[in-house]
């Protein structure tokens, strides 16, 4: 099981890109998961299809496409 609190702690200062696939919100990069999760969740609530791309230190990326996990990440990042 994925732990959103652990993700929000580990990626607090890592660049995160939020790709919004529908709607008028642009793709944006944020310095940390907190801002990225807040932006992504707002886009989700607006009806957009969203994914968060977390830049990993070894050149790989972690891609989060699950709507419920994105909502939990925002909650975990601020609680």
CSV table of C-alpha atoms in Angstrom, one decimal:
chain,number,residue,atom,x,y,z
A,1,UNK,CA,0.0,0.0,0.0
A,2,UNK,CA,1.2,3.5,-0.8
A,3,UNK,CA,1.6,5.8,2.1
A,4,UNK,CA,0.8,9.4,1.1
A,5,UNK,CA,2.4,10.8,4.3
A,6,UNK,CA,5.7,9.2,3.5
A,7,UNK,CA,5.5,10.4,-0.1
A,8,UNK,CA,4.8,14.0,1.0
A,9,UNK,CA,7.7,13.8,3.4
A,10,UNK,CA,10.2,12.3,1.0
A,11,UNK,CA,9.4,14.6,-1.9
A,12,UNK,CA,8.9,17.8,0.0
A,13,UNK,CA,11.7,19.7,-1.9
A,14,UNK,CA,11.8,17.7,-5.2
A,15,UNK,CA,10.6,19.3,-8.4
A,16,UNK,CA,7.2,18.0,-9.3
A,17,UNK,CA,5.4,18.6,-12.6
A,18,UNK,CA,1.6,18.6,-12.8
A,19,UNK,CA,0.3,17.7,-16.2
A,20,UNK,CA,-3.3,18.6,-16.8
A,21,UNK,CA,-4.8,16.7,-19.8
A,22,UNK,CA,-8.2,18.5,-20.1
A,23,UNK,CA,-9.5,21.9,-19.3
A,24,UNK,CA,-7.7,25.1,-19.5
A,25,UNK,CA,-5.1,24.7,-16.7
A,26,UNK,CA,-1.5,24.6,-18.0
A,27,UNK,CA,1.1,22.1,-17.1
A,28,UNK,CA,3.3,23.5,-14.3
A,29,UNK,CA,6.4,22.6,-12.3
A,30,UNK,CA,6.5,23.1,-8.6
A,31,UNK,CA,9.4,23.0,-6.0
A,32,UNK,CA,7.9,20.2,-3.9
A,33,UNK,CA,5.0,17.9,-3.6
A,34,UNK,CA,2.9,20.2,-1.4
A,35,UNK,CA,2.2,22.8,-4.0
A,36,UNK,CA,2.0,20.2,-6.8
A,37,UNK,CA,-0.6,18.2,-4.9
A,38,UNK,CA,-2.7,21.3,-4.2
A,39,UNK,CA,-2.6,22.4,-7.8
A,40,UNK,CA,-3.4,18.9,-9.1
A,41,UNK,CA,-6.3,18.4,-6.7
A,42,UNK,CA,-7.8,21.7,-7.7
A,43,UNK,CA,-7.6,20.7,-11.3
A,44,UNK,CA,-9.2,17.3,-10.5
A,45,UNK,CA,-12.1,19.1,-8.7
A,46,UNK,CA,-12.5,21.2,-11.8
A,47,UNK,CA,-13.0,18.0,-13.9
A,48,UNK,CA,-9.6,17.7,-15.5
A,49,UNK,CA,-7.5,14.5,-16.0
A,50,UNK,CA,-4.3,15.0,-14.0
A,51,UNK,CA,-1.0,13.3,-13.3
A,52,UNK,CA,1.9,14.3,-11.0
A,53,UNK,CA,5.4,13.6,-12.2
A,54,UNK,CA,8.0,13.5,-9.4
A,55,UNK,CA,11.5,14.0,-10.6
A,56,UNK,CA,13.7,11.4,-8.9
A,57,UNK,CA,17.4,11.9,-8.0
A,58,UNK,CA,18.6,9.1,-10.2
A,59,UNK,CA,17.0,10.4,-13.4
A,60,UNK,CA,13.8,8.4,-13.2
A,61,UNK,CA,10.4,9.8,-12.6
A,62,UNK,CA,7.5,8.6,-10.4
A,63,UNK,CA,4.1,9.2,-12.1
A,64,UNK,CA,1.0,9.4,-10.0
A,65,UNK,CA,-2.3,9.2,-12.0
A,66,UNK,CA,-4.7,8.0,-9.3
A,67,UNK,CA,-7.3,10.6,-8.3
A,68,UNK,CA,-7.8,9.3,-4.8
A,69,UNK,CA,-4.0,9.3,-4.2
A,70,UNK,CA,-3.6,12.8,-5.4
A,71,UNK,CA,-6.4,14.0,-3.0
A,72,UNK,CA,-4.7,12.1,-0.2
A,73,UNK,CA,-1.3,13.6,-1.1
A,74,UNK,CA,-2.8,17.1,-0.7
A,75,UNK,CA,-4.3,16.2,2.6
A,76,UNK,CA,-1.1,14.6,3.8
A,77,UNK,CA,1.1,17.5,2.7
A,78,UNK,CA,-0.9,19.9,4.9
A,79,UNK,CA,-1.7,17.8,7.9
